[in-house]
mmCIF file of N, CA, C and O in Angstrom:
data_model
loop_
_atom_site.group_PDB
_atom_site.id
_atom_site.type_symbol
_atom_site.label_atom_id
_atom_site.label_comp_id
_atom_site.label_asym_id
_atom_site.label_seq_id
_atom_site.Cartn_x
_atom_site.Cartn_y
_atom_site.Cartn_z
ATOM 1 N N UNK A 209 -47.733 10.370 12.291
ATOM 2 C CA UNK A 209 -46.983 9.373 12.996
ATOM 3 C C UNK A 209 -46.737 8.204 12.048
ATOM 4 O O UNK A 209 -47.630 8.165 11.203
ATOM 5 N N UNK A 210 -45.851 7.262 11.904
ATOM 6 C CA UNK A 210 -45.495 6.648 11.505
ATOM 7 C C UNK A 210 -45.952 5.095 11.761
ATOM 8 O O UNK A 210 -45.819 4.713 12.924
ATOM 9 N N UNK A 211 -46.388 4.307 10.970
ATOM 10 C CA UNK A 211 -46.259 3.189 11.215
ATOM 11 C C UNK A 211 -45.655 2.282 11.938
ATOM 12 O O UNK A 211 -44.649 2.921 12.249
ATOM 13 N N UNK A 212 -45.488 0.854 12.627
ATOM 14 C CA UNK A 212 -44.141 -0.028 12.759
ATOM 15 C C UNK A 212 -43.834 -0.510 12.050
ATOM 16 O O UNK A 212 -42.639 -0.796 12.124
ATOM 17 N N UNK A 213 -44.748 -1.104 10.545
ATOM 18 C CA UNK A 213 -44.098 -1.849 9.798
ATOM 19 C C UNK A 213 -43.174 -0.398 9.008
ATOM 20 O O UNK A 213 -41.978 -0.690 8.997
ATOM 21 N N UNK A 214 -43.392 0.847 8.454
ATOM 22 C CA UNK A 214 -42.737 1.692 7.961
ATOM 23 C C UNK A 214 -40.999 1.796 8.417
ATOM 24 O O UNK A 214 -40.006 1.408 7.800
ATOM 25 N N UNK A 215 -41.127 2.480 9.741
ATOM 26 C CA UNK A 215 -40.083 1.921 11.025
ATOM 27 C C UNK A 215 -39.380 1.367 10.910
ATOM 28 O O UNK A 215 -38.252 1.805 10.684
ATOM 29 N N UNK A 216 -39.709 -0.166 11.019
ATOM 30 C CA UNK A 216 -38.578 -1.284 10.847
ATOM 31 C C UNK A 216 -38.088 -1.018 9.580
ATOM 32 O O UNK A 216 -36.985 -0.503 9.391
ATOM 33 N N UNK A 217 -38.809 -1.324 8.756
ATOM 34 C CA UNK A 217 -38.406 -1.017 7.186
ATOM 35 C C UNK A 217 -37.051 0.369 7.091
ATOM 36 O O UNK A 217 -36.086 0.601 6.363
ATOM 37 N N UNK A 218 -37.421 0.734 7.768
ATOM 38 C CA UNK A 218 -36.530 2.023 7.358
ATOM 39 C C UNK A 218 -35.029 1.632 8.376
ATOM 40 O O UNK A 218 -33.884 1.971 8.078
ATOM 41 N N UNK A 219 -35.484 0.756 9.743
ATOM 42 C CA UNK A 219 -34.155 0.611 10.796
ATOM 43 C C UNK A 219 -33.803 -0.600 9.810
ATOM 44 O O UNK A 219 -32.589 -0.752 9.937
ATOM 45 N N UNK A 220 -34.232 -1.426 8.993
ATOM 46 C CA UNK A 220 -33.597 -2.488 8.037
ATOM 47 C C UNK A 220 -32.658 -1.998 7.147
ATOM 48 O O UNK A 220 -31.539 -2.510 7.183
ATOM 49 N N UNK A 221 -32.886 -1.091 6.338
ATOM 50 C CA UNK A 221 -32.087 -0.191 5.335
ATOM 51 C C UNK A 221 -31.101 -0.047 5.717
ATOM 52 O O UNK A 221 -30.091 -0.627 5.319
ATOM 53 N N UNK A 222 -31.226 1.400 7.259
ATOM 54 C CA UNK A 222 -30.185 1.502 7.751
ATOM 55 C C UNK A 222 -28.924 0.617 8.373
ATOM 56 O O UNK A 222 -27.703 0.771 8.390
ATOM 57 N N UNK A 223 -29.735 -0.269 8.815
ATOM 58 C CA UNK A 223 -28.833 -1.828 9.169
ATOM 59 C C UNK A 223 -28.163 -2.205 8.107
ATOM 60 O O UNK A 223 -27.046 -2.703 8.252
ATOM 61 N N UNK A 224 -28.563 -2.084 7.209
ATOM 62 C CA UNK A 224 -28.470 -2.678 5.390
ATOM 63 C C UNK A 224 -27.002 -2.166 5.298
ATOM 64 O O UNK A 224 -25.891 -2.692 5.336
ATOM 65 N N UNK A 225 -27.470 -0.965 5.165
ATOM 66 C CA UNK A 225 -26.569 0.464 4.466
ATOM 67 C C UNK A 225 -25.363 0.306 5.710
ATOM 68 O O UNK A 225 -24.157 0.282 5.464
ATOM 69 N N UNK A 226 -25.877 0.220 6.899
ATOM 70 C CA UNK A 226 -24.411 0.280 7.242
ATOM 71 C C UNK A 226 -23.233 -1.473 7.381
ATOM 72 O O UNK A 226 -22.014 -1.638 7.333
ATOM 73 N N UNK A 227 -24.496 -2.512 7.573
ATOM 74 C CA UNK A 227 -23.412 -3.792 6.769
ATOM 75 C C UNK A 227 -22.490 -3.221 6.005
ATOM 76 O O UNK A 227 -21.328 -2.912 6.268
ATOM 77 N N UNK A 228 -23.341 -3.071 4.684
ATOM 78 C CA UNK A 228 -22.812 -2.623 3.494
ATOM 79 C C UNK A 228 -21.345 -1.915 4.071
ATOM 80 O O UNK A 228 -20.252 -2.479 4.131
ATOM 81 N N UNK A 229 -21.621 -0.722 4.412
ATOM 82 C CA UNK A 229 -20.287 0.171 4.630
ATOM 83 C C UNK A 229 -19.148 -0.845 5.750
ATOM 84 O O UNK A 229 -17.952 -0.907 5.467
ATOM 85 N N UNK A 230 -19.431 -1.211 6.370
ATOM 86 C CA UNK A 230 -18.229 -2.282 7.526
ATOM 87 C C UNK A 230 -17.537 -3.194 6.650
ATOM 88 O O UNK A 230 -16.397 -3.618 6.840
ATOM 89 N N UNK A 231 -18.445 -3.528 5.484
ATOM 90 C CA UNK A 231 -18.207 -4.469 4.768
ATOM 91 C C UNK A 231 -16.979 -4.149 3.623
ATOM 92 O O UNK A 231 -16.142 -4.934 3.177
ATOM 93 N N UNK A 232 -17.181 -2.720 3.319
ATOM 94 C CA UNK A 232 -16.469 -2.264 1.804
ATOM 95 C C UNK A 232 -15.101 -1.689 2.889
ATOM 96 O O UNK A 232 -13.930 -1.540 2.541
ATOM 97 N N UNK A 233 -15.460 -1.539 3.723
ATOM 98 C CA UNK A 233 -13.789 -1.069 4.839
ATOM 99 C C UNK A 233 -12.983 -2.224 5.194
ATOM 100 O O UNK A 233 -11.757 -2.133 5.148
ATOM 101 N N UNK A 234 -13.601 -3.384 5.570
ATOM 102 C CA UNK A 234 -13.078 -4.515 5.651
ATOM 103 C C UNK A 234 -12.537 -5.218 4.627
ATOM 104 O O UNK A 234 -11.757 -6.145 4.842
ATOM 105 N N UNK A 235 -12.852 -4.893 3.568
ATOM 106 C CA UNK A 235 -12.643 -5.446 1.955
ATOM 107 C C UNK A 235 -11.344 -4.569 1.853
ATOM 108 O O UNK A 235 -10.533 -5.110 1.102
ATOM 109 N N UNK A 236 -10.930 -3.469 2.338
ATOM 110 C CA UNK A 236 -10.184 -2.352 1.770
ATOM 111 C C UNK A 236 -8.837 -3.157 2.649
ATOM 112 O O UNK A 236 -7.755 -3.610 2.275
ATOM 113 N N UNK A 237 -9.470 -3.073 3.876
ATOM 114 C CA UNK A 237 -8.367 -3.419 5.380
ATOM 115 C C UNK A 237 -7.572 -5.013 4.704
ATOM 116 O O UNK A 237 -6.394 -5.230 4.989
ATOM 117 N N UNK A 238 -8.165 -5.768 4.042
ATOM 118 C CA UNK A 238 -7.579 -7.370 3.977
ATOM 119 C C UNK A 238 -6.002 -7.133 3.284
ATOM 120 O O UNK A 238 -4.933 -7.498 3.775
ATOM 121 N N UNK A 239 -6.202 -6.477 2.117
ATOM 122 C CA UNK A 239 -5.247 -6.632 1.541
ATOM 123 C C UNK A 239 -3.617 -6.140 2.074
ATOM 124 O O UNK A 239 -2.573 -6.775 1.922
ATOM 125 N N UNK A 240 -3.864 -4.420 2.923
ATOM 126 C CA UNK A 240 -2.843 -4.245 3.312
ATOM 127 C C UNK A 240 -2.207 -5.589 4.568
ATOM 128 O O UNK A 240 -1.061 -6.035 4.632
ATOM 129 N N UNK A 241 -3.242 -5.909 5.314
ATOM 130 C CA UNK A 241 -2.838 -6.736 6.350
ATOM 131 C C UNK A 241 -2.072 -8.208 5.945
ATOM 132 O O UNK A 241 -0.980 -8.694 6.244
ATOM 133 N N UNK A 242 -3.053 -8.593 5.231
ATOM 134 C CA UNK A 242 -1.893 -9.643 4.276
ATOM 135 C C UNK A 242 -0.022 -9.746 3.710
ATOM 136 O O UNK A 242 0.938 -10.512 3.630
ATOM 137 N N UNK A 243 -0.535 -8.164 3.407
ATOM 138 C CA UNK A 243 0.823 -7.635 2.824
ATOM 139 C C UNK A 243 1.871 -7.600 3.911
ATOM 140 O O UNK A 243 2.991 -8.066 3.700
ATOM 141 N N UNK A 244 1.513 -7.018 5.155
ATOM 142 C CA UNK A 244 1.785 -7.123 6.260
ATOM 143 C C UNK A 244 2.085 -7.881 6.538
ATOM 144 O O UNK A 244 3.306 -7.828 6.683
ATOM 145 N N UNK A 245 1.667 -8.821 6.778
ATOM 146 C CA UNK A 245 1.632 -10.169 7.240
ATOM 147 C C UNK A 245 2.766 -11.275 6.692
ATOM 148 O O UNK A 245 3.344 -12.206 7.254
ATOM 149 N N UNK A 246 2.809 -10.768 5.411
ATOM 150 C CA UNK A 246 3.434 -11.222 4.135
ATOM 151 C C UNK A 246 5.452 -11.103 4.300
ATOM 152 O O UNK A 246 6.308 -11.978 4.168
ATOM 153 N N UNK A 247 5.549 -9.831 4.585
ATOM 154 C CA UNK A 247 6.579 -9.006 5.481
ATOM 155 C C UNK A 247 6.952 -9.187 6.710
ATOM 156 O O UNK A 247 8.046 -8.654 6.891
ATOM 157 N N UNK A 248 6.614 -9.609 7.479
ATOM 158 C CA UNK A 248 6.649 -9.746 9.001
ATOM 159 C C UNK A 248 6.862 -11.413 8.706
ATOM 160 O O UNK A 248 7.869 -11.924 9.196
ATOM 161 N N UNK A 249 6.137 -12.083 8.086
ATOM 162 C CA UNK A 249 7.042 -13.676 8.239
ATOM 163 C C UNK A 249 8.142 -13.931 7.621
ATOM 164 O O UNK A 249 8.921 -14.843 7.899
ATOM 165 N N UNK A 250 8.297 -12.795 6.388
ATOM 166 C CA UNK A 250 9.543 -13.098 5.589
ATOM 167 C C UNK A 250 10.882 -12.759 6.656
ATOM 168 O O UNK A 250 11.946 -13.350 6.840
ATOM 169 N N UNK A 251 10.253 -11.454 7.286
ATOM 170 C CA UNK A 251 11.535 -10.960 8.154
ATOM 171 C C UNK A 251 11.656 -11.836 9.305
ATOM 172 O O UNK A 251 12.809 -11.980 9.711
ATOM 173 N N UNK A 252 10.612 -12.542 10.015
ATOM 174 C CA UNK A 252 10.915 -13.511 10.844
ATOM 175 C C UNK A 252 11.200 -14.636 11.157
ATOM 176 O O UNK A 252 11.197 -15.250 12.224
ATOM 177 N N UNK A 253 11.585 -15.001 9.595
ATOM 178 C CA UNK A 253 12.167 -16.249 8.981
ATOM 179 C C UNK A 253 11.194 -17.133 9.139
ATOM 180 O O UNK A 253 10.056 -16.840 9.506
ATOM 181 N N UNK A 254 11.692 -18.535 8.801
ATOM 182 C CA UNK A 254 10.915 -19.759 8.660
ATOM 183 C C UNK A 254 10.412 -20.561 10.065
ATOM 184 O O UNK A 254 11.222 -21.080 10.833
ATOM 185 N N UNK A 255 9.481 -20.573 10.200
ATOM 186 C CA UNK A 255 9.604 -21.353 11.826
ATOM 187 C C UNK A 255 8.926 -22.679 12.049
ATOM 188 O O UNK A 255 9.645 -23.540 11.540
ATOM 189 N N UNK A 256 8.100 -23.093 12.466
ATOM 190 C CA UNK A 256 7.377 -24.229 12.973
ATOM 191 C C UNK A 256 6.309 -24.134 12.006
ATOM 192 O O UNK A 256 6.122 -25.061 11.218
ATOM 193 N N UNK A 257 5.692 -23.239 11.999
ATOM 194 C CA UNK A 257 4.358 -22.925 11.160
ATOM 195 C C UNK A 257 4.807 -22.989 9.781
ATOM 196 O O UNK A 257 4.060 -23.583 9.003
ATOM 197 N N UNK A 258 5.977 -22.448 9.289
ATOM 198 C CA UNK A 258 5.885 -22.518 7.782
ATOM 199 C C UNK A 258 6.588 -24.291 7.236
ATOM 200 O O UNK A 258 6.760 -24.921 6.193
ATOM 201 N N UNK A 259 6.800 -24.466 8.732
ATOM 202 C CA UNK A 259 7.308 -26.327 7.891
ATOM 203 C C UNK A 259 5.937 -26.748 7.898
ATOM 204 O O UNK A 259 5.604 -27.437 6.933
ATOM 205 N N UNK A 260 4.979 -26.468 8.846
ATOM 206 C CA UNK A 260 4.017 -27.094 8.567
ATOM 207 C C UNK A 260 3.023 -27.384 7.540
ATOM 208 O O UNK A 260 2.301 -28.312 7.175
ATOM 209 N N UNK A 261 3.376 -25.878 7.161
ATOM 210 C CA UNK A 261 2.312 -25.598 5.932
ATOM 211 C C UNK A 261 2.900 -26.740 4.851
ATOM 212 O O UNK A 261 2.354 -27.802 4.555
ATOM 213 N N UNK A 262 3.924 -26.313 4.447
ATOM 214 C CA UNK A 262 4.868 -26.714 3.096
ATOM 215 C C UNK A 262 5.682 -28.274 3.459
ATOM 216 O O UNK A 262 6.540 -28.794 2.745
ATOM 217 N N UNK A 263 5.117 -28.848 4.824
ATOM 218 C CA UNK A 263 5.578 -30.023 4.391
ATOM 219 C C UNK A 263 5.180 -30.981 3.942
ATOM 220 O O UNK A 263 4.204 -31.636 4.306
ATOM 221 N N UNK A 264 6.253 -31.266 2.671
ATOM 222 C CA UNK A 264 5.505 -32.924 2.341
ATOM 223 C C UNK A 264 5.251 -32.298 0.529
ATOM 224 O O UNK A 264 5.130 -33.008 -0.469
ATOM 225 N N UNK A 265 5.231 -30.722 0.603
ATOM 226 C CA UNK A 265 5.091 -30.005 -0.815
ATOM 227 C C UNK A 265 6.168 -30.088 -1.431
ATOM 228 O O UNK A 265 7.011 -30.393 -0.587
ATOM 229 N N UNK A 266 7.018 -29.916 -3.216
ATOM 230 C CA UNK A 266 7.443 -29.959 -3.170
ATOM 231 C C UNK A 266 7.363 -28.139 -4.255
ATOM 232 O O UNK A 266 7.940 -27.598 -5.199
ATOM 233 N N UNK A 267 6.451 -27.917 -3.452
ATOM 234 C CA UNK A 267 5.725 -26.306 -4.828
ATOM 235 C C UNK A 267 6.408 -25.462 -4.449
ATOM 236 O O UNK A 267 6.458 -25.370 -3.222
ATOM 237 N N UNK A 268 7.351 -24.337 -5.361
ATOM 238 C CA UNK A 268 7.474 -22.929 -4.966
ATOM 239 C C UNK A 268 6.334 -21.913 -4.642
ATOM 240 O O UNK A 268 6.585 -20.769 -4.260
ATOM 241 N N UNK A 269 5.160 -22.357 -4.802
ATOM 242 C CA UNK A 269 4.172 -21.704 -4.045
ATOM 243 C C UNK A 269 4.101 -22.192 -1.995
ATOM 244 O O UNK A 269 3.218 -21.829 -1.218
ATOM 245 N N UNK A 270 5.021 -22.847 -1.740
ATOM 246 C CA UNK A 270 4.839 -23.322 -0.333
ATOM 247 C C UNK A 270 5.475 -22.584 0.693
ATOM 248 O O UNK A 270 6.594 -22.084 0.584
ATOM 249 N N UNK A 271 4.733 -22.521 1.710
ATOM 250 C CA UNK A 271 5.303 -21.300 2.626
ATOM 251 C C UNK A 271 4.061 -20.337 2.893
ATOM 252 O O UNK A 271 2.923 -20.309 2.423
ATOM 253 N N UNK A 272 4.785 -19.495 3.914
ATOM 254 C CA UNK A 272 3.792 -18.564 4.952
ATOM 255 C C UNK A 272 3.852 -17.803 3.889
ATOM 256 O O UNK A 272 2.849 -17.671 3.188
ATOM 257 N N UNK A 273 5.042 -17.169 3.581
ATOM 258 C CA UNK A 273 4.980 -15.760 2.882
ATOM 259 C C UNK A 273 4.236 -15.886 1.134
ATOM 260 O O UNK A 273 3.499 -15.043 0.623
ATOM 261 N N UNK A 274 4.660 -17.056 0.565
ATOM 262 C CA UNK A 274 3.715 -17.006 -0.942
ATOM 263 C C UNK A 274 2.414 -17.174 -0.755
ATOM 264 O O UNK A 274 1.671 -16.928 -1.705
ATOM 265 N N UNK A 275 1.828 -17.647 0.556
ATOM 266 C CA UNK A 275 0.465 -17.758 0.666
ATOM 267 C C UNK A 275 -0.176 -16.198 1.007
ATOM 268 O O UNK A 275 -1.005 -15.547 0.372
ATOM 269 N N UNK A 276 0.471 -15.913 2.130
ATOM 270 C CA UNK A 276 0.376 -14.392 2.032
ATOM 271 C C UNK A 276 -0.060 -13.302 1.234
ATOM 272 O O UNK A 276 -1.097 -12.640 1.210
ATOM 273 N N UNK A 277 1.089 -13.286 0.532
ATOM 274 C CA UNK A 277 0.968 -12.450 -0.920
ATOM 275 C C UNK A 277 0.474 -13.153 -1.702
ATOM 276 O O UNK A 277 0.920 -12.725 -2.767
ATOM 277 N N UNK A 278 -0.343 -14.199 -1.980
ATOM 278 C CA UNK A 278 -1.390 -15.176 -2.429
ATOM 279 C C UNK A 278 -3.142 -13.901 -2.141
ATOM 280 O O UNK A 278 -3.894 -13.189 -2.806
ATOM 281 N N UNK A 279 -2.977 -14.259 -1.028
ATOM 282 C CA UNK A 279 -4.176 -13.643 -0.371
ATOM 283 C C UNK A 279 -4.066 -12.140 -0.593
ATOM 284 O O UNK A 279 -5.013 -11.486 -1.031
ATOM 285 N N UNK A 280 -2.956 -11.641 -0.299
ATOM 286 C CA UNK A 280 -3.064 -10.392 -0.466
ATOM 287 C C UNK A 280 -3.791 -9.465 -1.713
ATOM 288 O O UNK A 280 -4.583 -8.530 -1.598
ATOM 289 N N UNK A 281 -3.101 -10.208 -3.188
ATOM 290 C CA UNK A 281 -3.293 -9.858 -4.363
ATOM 291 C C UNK A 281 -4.660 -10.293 -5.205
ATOM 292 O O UNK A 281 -4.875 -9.895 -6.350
ATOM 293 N N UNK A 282 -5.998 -11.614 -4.089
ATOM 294 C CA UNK A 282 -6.959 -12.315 -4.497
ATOM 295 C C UNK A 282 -7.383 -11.006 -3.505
ATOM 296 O O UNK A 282 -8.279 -10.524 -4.199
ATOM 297 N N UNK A 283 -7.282 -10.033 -2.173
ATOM 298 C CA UNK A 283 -8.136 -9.139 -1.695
ATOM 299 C C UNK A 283 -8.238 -7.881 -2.203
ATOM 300 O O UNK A 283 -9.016 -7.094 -1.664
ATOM 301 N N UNK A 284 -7.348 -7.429 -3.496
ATOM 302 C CA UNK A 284 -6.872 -6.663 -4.353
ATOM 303 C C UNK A 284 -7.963 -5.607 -4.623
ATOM 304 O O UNK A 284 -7.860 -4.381 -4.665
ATOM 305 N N UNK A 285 -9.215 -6.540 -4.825
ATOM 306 C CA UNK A 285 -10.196 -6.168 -5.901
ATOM 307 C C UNK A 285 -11.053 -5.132 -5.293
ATOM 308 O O UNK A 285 -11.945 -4.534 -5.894
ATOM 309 N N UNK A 286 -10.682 -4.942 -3.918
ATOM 310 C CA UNK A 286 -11.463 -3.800 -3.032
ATOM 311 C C UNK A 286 -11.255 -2.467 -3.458
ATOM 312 O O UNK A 286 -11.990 -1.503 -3.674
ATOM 313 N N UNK A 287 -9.383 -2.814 -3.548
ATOM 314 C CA UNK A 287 -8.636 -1.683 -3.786
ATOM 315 C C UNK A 287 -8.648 -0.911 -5.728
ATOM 316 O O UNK A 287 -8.690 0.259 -6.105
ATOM 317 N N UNK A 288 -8.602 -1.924 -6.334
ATOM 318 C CA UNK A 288 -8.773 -1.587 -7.662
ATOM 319 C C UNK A 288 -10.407 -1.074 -8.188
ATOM 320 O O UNK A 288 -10.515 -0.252 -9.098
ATOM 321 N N UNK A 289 -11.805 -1.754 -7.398
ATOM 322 C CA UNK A 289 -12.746 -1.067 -7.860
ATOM 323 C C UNK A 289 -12.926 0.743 -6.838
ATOM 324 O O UNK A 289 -13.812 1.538 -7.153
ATOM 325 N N UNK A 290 -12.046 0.999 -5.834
ATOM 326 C CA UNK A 290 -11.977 2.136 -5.320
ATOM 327 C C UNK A 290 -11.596 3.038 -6.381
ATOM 328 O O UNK A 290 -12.284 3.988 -6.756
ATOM 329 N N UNK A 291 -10.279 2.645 -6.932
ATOM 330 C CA UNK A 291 -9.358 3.813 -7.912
ATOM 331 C C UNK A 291 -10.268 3.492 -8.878
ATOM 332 O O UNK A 291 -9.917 4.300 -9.738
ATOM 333 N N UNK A 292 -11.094 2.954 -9.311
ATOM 334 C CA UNK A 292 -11.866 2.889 -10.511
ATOM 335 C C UNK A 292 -12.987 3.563 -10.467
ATOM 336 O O UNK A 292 -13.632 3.802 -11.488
ATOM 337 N N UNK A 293 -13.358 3.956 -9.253
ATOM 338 C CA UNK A 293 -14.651 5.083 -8.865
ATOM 339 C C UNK A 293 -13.841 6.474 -8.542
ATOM 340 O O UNK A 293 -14.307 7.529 -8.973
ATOM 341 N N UNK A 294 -12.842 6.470 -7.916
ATOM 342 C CA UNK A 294 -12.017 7.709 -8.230
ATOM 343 C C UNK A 294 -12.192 8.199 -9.410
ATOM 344 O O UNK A 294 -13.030 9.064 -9.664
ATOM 345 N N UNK A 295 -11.291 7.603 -10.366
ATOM 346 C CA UNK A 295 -11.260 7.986 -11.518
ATOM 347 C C UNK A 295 -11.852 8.330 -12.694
ATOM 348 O O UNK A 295 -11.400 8.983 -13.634
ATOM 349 N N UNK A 296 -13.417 7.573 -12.461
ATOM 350 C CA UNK A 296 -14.772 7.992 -12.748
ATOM 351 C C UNK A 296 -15.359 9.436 -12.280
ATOM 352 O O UNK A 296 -15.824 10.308 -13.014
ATOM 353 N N UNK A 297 -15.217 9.460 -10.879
ATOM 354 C CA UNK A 297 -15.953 10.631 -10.408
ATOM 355 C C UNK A 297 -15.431 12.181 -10.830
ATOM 356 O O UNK A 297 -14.434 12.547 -11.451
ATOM 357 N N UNK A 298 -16.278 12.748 -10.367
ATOM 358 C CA UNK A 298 -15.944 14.376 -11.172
ATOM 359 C C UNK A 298 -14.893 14.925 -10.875
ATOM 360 O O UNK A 298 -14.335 14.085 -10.168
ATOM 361 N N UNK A 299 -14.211 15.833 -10.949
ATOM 362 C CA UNK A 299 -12.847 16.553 -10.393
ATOM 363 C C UNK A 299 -13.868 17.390 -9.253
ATOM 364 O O UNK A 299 -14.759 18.121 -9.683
ATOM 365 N N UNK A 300 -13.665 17.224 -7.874
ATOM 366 C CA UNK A 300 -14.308 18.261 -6.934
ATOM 367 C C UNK A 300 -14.311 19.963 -7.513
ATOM 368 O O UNK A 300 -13.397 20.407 -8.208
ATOM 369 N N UNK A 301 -15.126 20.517 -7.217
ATOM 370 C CA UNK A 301 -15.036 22.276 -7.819
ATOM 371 C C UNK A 301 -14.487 23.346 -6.351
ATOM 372 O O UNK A 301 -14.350 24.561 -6.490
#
């Protein structure tokens, strides 16, 4: 039989291990949604929200959509260390 301190220890891990995993899916999920996001204000033109952002700026970074694809390309890094473990790993047999 098992211990409780063993137990917990082991339901901690698993808690651990699966953070971990919600975490590396959510890292994956940011970037397309951004992109998304990025697209959907460009096509829905300028409205209330994007004077707000950019007023008073006088930056070509100002606006819904450059912030967007701002964010999109800083959540990148989910997606680039994926293809970088792809491309590491073995060819399946």
């Amino acid at each position: 039989m098992t211990s409780g301190v063993s137990a917990t220890a082991a339901a901690n891990r698993d808690g651990a291990a699966a953070a971990r995993h919600l975490a590396r899916w959510l890292a994956l999920a940011a970037t397309p949604t951004f992109a998304i996001m990025a697209g959907v204000t460009a096509v829905a033109g300028s409205g209330s929200a994007d004077m707000l952002c950019s007023a008073g700026y006088a930056s070509a970074l100002g606006g819904m959509v450059p912030m967007y694809l701002l964010m999109s390309a800083f959540h990148a890094a989910a997606w680039l260390r994926l293809i970088a473990e792809r491309r590491r790993a073995p060819p399946p047999e």
